[in-house]
Each structure stands twice: as C-alpha cells, then as structure tokens.
CSV table of C-alpha atoms in Angstrom, one decimal:
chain,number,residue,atom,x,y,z
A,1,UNK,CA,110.7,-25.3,2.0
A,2,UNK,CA,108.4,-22.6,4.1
A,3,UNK,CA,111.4,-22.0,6.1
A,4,UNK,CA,113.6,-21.4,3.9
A,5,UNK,CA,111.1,-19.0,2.3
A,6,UNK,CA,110.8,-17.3,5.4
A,7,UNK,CA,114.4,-16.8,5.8
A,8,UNK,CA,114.8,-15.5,2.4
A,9,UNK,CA,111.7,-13.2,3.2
A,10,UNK,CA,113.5,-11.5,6.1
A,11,UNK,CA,116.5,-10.8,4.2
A,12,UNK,CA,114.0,-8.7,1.9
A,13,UNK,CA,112.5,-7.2,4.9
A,14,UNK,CA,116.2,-5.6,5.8
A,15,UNK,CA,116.8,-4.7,2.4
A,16,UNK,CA,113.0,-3.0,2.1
A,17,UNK,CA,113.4,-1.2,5.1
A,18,UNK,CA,116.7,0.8,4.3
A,19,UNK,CA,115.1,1.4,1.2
A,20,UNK,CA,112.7,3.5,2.8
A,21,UNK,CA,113.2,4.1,6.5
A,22,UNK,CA,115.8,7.5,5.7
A,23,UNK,CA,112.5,9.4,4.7
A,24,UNK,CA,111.1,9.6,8.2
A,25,UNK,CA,114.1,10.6,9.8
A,26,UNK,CA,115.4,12.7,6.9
A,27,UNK,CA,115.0,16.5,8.9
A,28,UNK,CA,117.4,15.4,11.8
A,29,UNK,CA,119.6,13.7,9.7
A,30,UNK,CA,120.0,16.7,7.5
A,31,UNK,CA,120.3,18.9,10.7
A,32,UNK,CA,123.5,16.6,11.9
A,33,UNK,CA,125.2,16.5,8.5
A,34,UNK,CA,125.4,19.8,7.9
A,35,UNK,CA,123.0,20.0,4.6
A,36,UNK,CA,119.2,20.9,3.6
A,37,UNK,CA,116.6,18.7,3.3
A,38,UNK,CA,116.4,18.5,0.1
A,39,UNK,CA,120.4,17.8,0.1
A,40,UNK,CA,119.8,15.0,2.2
A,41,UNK,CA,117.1,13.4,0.0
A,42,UNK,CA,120.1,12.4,-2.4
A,43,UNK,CA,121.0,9.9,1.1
A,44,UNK,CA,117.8,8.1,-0.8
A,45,UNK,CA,119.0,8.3,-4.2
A,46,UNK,CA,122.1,6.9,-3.2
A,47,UNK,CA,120.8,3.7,-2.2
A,48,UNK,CA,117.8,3.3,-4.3
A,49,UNK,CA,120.2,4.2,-7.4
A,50,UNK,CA,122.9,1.9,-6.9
A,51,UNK,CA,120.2,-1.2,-5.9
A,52,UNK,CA,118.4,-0.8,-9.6
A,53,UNK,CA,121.2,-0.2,-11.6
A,54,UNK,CA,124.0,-3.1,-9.9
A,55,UNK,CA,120.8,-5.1,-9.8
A,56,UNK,CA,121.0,-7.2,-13.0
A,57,UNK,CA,124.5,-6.2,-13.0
A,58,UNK,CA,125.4,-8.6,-9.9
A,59,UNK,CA,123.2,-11.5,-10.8
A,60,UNK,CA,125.5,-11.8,-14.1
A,61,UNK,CA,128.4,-11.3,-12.5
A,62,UNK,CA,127.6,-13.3,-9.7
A,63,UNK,CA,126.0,-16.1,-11.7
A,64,UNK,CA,128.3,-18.7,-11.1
A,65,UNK,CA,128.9,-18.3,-6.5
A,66,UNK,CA,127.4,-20.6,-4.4
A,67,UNK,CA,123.6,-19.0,-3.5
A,68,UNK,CA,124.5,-18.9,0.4
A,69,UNK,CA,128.1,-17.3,0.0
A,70,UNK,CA,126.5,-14.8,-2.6
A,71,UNK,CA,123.3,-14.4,0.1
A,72,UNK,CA,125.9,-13.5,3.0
A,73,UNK,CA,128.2,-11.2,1.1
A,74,UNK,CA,125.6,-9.1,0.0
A,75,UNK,CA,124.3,-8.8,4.2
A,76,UNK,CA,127.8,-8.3,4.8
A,77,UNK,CA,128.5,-5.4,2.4
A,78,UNK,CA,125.0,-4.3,3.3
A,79,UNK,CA,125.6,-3.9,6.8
A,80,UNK,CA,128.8,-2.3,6.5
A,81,UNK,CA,126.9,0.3,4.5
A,82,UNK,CA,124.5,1.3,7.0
A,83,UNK,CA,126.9,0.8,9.8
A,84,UNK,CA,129.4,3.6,8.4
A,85,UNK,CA,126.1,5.4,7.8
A,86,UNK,CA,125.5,5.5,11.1
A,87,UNK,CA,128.4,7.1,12.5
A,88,UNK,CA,130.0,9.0,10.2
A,89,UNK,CA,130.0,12.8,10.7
A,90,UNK,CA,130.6,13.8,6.8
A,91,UNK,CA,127.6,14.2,4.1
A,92,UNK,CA,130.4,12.6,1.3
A,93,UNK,CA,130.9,9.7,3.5
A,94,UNK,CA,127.4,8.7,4.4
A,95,UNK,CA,126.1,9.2,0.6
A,96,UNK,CA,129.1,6.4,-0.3
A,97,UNK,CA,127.9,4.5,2.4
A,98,UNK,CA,124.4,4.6,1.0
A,99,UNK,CA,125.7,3.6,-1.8
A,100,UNK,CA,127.7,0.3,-0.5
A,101,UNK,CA,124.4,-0.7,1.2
A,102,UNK,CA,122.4,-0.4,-1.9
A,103,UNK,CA,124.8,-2.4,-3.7
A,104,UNK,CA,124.6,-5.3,-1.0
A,105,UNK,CA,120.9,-5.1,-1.4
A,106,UNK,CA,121.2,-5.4,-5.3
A,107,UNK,CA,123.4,-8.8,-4.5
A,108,UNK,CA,120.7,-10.0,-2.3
A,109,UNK,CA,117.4,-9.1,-4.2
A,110,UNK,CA,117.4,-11.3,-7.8
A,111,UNK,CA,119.1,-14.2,-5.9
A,112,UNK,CA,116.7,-14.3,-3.3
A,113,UNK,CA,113.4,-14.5,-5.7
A,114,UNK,CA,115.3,-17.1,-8.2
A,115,UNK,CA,116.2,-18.9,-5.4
A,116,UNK,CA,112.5,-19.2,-4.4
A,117,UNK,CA,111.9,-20.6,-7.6
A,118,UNK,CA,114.7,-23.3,-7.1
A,119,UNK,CA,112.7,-24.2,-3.7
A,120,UNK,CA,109.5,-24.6,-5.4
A,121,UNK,CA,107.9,-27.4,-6.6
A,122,UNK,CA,106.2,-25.7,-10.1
A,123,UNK,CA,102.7,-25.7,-9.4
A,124,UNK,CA,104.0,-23.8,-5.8
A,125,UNK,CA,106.6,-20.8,-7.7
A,126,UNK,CA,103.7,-18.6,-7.9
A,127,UNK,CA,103.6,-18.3,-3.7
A,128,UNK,CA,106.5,-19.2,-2.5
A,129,UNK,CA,107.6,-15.9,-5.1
A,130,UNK,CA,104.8,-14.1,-3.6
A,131,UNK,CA,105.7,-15.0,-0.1
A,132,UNK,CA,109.4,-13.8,-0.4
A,133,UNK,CA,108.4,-10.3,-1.9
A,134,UNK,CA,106.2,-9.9,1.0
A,135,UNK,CA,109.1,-9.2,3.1
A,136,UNK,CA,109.1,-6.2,1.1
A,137,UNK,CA,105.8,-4.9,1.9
A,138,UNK,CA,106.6,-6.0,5.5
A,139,UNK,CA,109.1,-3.2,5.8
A,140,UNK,CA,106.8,-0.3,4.4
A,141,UNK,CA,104.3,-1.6,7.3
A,142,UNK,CA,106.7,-2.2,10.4
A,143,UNK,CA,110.1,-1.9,9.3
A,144,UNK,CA,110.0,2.1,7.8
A,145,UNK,CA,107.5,3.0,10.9
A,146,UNK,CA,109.5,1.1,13.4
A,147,UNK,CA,112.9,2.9,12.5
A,148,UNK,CA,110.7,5.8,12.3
A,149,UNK,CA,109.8,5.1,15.8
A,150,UNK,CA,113.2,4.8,17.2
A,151,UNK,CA,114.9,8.1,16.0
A,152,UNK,CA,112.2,9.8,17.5
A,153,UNK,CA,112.3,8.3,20.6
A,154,UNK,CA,115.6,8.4,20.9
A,155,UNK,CA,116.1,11.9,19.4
A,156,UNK,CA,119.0,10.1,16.9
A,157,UNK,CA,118.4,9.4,13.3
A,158,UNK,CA,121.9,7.3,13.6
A,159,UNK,CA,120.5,4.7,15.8
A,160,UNK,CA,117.6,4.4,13.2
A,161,UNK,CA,120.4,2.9,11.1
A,162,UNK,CA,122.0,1.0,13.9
A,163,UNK,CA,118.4,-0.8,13.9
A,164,UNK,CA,118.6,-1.3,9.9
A,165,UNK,CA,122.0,-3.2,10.2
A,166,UNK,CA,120.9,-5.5,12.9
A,167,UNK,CA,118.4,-6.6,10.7
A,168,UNK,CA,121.1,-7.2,8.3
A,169,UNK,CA,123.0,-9.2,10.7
A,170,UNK,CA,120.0,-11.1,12.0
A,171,UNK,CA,119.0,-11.7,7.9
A,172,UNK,CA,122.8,-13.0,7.3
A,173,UNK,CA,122.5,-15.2,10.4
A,174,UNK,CA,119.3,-17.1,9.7
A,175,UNK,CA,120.8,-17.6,5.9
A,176,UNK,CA,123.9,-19.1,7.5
A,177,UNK,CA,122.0,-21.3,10.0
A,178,UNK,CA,118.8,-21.9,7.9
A,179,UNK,CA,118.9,-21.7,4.3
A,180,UNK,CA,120.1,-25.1,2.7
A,181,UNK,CA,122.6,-25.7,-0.6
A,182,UNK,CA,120.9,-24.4,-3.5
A,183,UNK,CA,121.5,-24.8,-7.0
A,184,UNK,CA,123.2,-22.5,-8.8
A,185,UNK,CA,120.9,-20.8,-11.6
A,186,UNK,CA,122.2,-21.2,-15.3
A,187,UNK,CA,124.3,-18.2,-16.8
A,188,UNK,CA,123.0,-15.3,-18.2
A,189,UNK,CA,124.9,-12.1,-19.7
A,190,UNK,CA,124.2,-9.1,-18.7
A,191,UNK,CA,123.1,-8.0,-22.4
A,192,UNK,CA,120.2,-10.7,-22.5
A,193,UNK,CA,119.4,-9.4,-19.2
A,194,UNK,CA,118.6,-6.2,-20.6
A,195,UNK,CA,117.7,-7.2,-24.2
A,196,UNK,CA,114.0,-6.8,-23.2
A,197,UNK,CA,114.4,-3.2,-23.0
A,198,UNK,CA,115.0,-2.7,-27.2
A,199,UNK,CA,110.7,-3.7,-27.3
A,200,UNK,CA,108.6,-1.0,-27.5
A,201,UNK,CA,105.9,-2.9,-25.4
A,202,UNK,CA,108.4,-3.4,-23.0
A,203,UNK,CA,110.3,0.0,-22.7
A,204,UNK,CA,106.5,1.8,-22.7
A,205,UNK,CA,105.6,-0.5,-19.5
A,206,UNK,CA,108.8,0.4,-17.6
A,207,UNK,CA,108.6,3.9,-18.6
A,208,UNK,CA,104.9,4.0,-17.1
A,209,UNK,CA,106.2,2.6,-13.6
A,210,UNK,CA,109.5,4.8,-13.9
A,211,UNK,CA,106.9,8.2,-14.0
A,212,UNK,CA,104.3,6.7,-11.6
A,213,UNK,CA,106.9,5.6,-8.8
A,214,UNK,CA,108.8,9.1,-9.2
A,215,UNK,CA,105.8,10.6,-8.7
A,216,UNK,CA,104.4,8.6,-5.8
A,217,UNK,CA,107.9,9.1,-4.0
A,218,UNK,CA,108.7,12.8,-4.6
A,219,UNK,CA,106.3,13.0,-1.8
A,220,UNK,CA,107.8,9.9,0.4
A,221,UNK,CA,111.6,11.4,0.1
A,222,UNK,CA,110.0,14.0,2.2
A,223,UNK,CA,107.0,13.4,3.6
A,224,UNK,CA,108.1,14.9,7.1
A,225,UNK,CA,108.2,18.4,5.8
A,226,UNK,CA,105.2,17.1,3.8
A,227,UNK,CA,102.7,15.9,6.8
A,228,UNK,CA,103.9,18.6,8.9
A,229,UNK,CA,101.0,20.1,9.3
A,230,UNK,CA,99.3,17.2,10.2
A,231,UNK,CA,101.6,15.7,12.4
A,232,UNK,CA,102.9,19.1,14.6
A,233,UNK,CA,106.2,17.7,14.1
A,234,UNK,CA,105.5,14.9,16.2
A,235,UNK,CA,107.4,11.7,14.8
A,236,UNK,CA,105.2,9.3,16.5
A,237,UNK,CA,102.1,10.6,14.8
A,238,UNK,CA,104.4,10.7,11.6
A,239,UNK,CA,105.6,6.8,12.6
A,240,UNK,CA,101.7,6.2,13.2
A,241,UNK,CA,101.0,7.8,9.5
A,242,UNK,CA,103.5,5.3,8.1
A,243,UNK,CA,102.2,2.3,9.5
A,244,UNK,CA,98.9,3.2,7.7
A,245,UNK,CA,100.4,3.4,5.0
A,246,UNK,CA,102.3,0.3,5.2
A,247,UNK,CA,99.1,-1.5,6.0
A,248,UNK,CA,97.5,-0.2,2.7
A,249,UNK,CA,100.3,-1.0,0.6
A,250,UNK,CA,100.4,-4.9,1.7
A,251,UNK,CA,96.7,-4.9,1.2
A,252,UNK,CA,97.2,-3.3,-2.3
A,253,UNK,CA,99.8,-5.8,-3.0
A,254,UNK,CA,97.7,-8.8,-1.7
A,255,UNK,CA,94.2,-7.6,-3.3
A,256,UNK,CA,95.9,-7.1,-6.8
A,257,UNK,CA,96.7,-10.3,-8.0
A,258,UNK,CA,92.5,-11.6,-8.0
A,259,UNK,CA,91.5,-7.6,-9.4
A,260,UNK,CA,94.0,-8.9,-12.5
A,261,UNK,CA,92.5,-12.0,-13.4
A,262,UNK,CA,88.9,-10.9,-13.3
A,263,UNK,CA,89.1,-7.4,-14.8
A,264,UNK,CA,92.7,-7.9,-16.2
A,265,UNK,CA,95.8,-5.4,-16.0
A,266,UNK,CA,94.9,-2.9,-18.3
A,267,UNK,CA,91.7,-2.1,-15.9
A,268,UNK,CA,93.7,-2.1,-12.9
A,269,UNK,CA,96.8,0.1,-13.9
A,270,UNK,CA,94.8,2.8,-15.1
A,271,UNK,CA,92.2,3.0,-11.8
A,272,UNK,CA,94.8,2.9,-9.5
A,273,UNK,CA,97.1,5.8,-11.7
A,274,UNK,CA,94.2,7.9,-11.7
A,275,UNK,CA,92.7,7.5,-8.3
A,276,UNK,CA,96.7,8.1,-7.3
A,277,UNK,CA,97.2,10.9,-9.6
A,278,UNK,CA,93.9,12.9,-7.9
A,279,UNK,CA,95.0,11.6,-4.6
A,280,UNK,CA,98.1,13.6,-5.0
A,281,UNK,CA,96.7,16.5,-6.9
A,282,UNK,CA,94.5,17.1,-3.4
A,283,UNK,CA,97.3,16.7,-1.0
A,284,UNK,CA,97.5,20.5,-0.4
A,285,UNK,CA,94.5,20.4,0.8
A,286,UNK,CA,93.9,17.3,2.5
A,287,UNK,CA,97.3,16.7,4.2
A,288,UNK,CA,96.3,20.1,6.2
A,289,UNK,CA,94.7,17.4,9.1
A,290,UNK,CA,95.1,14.3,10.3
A,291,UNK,CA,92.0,12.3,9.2
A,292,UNK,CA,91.8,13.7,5.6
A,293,UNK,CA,95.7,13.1,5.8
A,294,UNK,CA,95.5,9.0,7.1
A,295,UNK,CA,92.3,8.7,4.0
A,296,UNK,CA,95.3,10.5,1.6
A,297,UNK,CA,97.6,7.7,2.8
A,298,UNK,CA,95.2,4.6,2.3
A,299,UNK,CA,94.3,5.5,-1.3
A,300,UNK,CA,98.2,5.9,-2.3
A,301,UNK,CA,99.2,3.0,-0.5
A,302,UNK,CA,96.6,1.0,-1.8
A,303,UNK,CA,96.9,2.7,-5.6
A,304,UNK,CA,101.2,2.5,-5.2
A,305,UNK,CA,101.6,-0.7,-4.2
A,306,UNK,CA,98.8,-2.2,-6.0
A,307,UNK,CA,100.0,-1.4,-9.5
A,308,UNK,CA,102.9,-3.3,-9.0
A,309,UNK,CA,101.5,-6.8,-9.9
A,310,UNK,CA,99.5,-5.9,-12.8
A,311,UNK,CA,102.6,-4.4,-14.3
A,312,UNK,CA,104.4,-7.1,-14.1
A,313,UNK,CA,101.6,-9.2,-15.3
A,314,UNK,CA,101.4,-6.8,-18.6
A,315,UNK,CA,105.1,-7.5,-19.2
A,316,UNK,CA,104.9,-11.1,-18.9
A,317,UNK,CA,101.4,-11.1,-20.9
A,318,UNK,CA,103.3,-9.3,-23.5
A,319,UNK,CA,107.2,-11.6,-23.5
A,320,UNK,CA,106.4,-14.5,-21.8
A,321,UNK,CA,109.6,-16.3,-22.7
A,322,UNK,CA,111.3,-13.7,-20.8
A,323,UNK,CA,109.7,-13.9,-18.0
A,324,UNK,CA,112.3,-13.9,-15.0
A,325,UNK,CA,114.4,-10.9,-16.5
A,326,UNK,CA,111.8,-8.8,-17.4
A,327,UNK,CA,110.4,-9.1,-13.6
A,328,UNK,CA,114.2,-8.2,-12.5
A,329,UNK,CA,113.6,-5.1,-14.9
A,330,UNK,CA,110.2,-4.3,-12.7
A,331,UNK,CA,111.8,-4.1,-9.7
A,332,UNK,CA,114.9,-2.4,-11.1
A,333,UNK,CA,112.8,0.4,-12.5
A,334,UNK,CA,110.9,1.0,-9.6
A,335,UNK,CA,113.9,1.7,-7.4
A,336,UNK,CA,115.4,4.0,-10.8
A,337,UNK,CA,112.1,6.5,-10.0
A,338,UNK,CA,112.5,6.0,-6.1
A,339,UNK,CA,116.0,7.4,-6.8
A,340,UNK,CA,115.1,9.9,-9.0
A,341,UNK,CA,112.4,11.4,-6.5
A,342,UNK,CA,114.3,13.0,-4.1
A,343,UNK,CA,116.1,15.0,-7.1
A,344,UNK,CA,112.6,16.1,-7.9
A,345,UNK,CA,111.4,16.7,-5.0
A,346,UNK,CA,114.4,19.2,-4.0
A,347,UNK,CA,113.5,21.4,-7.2
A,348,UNK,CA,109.6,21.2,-6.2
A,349,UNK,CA,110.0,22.1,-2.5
A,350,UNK,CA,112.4,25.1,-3.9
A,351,UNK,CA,109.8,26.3,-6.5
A,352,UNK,CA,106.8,25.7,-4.8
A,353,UNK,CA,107.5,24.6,-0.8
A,354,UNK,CA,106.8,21.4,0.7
A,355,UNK,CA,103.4,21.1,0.7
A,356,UNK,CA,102.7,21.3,-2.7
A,357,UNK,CA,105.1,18.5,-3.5
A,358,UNK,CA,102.0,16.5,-3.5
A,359,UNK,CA,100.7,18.6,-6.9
A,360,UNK,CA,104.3,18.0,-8.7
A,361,UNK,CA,103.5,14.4,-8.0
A,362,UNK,CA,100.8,14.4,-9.7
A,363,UNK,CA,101.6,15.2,-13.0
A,364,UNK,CA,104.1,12.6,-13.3
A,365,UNK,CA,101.4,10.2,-12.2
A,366,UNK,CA,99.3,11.2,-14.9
A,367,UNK,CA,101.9,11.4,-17.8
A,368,UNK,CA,102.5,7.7,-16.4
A,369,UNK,CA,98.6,6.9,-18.3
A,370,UNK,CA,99.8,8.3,-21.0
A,371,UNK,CA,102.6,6.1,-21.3
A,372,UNK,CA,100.4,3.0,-19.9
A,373,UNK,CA,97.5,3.3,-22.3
A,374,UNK,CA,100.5,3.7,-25.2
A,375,UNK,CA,102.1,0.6,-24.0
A,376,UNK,CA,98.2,-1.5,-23.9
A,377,UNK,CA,98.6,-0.2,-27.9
A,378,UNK,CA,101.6,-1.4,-28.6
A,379,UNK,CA,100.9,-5.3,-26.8
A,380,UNK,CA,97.4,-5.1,-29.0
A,381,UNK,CA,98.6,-4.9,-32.0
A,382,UNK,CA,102.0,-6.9,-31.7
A,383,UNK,CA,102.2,-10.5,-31.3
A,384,UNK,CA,104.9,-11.6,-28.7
A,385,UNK,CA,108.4,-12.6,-29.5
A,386,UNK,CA,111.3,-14.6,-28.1
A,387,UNK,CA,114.2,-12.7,-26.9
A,388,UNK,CA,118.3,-13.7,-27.0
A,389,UNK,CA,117.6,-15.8,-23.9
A,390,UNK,CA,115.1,-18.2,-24.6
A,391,UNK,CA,114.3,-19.9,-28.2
A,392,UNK,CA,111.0,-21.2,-27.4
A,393,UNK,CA,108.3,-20.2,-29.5
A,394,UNK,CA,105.8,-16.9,-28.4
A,395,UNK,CA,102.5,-17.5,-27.4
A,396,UNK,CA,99.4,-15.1,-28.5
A,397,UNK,CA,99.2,-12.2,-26.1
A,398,UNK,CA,95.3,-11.6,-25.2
A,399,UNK,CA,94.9,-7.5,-24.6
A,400,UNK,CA,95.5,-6.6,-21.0
C-alpha cells in the first residue's frame, strides 16, 4: 500500500508544482511573449481556473474508467499542456496550453485522493489521505523553488516547463509500472457533487477560503516584482525565498491537524486569518530587506497553508455525510481564488505598484473573518443534514 501511496503522491507533486512554479519565472516569461506582467499572470489563471472548475466535472464524467487509464490520461493531457507551453512563441497559444494542463491536473486530483481511500484499510484513510496531499506541499517546498532555480540558471523560463512535464512523464511512468488495479469508485452526478453548495454553512466556509486564498496569492502571482527589493533581482535569492516558504507551508500543513483537535477549527482559522491578514498589511514595509522579508514568508506560509485543514474540518464538522465531495469543493475553491489572483493583482499593481500588492491582500484576508466567524454562526445554530448523496442520518455538530 505505501508504494502505491507514494506513486500517487508524486503525481500530486507534478500537478502542485505547475500550479505554482509560473510565478517565479513570470517577468521573463512576460518579456518573451510579448505581454506585461500582469498580462502574463492570466498564464496562472489559466491553469488554476480550468483545475477547480473541470475538477468535479471529470470525476463524474470519468466515474466509470478504469483508475490507472483515467490516472495516465490525465499525465498525458497534462504533459502535452506544458510541453506546448514551453515552446510556443504566441501568448493565445500558451494561455490554451495552460489551460489543457490544468484540465489533466483536474483528471488526476479527485481520483488520486479517492483512490487513497480504496488503498486504505479504514482505521489507515486518515494518512494514507494525508500522505498523498503531501505531494502537494512537496511542490511549494522543492518543486516551485527548483523550477524557479532552473530558469534562472538557465536564463529560460521555457525549460522551467520542460522540467514541469518531465515530472509528468516520470508521474505517468511510476503509475503505469507501480500502481495496482483499483476499484472503480461508485457513480456520482455532477449535481450531488455540488449539491453542498445550496447550505449556507457550506457556501459561508468556501466563500471564506475563496477571499483568504485570493488574497494570500495576489501576492504569489507576482511575487518577483513583489520581493524585488529584497532579492536585487536575483532569482536564486528569489528561489531561496521560495523554499522558505515551502518549508513553512508543509509545517503549517503538518502542525494543523493536532492545533484542531485541542483548540478546535474555529480557534485556528481565525489566528491564522489575522496573523496572515497583518502579515500582509506590513509587506510594504517589511519585504524592503531580506530578513524581515524570509520572517514575512514564514508567517504566511505557516498561516496559508495551515488554514487548510481546519477548513476542511469545519465542513465535515458541519455535513458529515458528505464528506468526500465537500473536501473535492475545498480544494476546488482554493484553486478558484488562486485563479482569480492574478486578475487582482494586475488592477492592484496598476493602481497602486507592486509593492503594495501586499496591502490589497490584506483586505481580502480580513473580509475572509468576516465570512468565517458568519459561517461558525450559521454551524451553531443549525443541526447537520444529509444531502442527495447519502441517506444516512446527521450527527450533532459540536461548535468549531
């Protein structure tokens, strides 16, 4: 079973890198298509777009495919994205591109977690879950800083995404040579995928991480232009910068899960929004030099990446018969705000310049409490209920 998990972990680790590796190379990429920065942010939204939104859309579709013919289509329409990405000379081309990789990734994603499930022995779901999302954090610690790395040594953002579709390959061979038959997961329609969203405790929950992760990566889209001043252009200080960041968002990730059962979510979302949302507000100011800038970077990796678990805990507290979609609708949202970001982030750095992205940021961060301590409300005074997928009976929901 660990190896399996492994493999299915790596796959996530190619996917989790192209999600986020454009951002470091985004000026020279902008410089060889012919656009502005903020123009070539959209190269973000692209992917990040197309990998929330075709997300539950392919698992429904795709219900019914054996798991390792659905596993290596997705790599293989993945690849193919980045590939074109990577040599194409026209902004149109490369956006569609981004696109076609984001919808291999949205293939890949919600098969790889169920099938972690499948692996699992019940008492084990918990990690072997846990252990196939950690691929993700994997690629904001080495992959992101590692293609980073290799533009700027090479002086090529294009063989950046050379390295992003080897990983693809390399994923699709160990699933080929690895991965053993898995059963095919029972049918669900696309409309009880999404029926979640119609509860108000629900749709208040997804809204906060929709606000808190457009504001977190209004800064990432272009945190080049960003850190400038800190880095003197340098991408292997900027590379370095990532790593650290990468590092404090795995440790966020990790340290959450035993901060929610002994303070519970409710504690836990709202430190880390606020501690991110002053973060941010200071990033003028503190991502003028390095050391106040790698500090900047620990707290919002650690705050980011650490709210994730305990909002997914709070939608499972609140609809735990619908457990598995509504954790698909986490991860969907997440990417809707990453995709929204750049869009942001253009009209900040217009209106205000680059460095004060950080204070734009903000303020999305903090109308994300609002939403959060609305949604804590709404699970309070609302029992639980069952949804169009599941008939068994709701359980009390204690106030997280």
């Amino acid at each position: 079973m660990y190896r399996s998990l492994v493999v299915l972990a790596a796959g996530m680790f190619a996917i989790g890198t192209d999600s986020f590796v454009i951002a470091g190379i985004l000026p020279d990429t902008a410089d060889s298509l012919g656009v502005p920065v903020g123009t070539a942010g959209w190269l973000l939204t692209a992917y990040a777009f197309t990998y929330a939104v075709f997300g539950p859309v392919m698992a429904a579709l795709t219900t019914r495919w054996p798991r390792r013919t659905l596993f290596l289509t997705g790599f293989a329409v993945f690849t193919a994205g980045n590939i074109v990405t990577a040599v194409v000379p026209v902004f149109g081309v490369a956006l569609a591109a981004r696109a076609l990789a984001g919808l291999g990734g949205a293939m890949v994603t919600p098969a790889a977690v169920a099938a972690a499930t499948a692996l699992a022995p019940p008492e084990r779901r918990g990690r072997a879950i846990a252990t196939v999302m950690t691929g993700l954090s994997a690629a904001t610690a080495l992959g992101s800083p590692i293609g980073t790395a290799i533009g700027s040594l090479t002086g090529n953002w294009r063989a950046t995404m050379v390295f992003v579709a080897a990983l693809g390959v390399l994923a699709a061979a160990g699933t080929a040579l690895l991965l053993p038959a898995i059963p095919t997961p029972p049918a669900v329609p696309l409309r009880a995928r999404v029926a979640p969203l119609a509860d108000r405790r629900i749709a208040l929950t997804l809204l906060t991480t929709l606000l808190v992760y457009t504001g977190l990566y209004t800064v990432y889209t272009f945190i080049d232009a960003s850190l400038d001043r800190a880095t003197g252009g340098s991408g292997g200080v900027l590379a370095a910068l990532l790593f650290v960041w990468g590092l404090a968002a795995t440790a966020g990730t990790l340290g959450s899960g035993g901060l929610i059962d002994r303070f519970g979510s409710r504690r836990i979302i709202n430190t880390a929004i606020v501690l991110a949302a002053i973060d941010f507000a200071l990033l003028p100011w503190t991502s003028a030099y390095l050391p106040s800038t790698v500090a900047a970077l620990l707290v919002w990796g650690v705050c980011g990446w650490g709210l994730l678990a305990p909002q997914t805990h709070r939608l499972v507290t609140a609809m735990p018969t619908a457990a598995p979609l509504l954790t698909g609708l986490a991860s969907a949202m997440v990417y809707v705000g990453v995709s929204l970001a750049p869009l942001v982030g253009q009209a900040g750095m217009a209106r205000f310049g680059a460095h004060w992205l950080g204070v734009v940021g903000a303020v999305l961060i903090a109308l994300g409490l609002g939403t959060a301590e609305a949604a804590h409300t709404a699970i309070r005074r609302r029992a639980p209920q069952t949804t169009p997928t599941s008939t068994a009976p709701a359980q009390p929901t204690p106030t997280k």
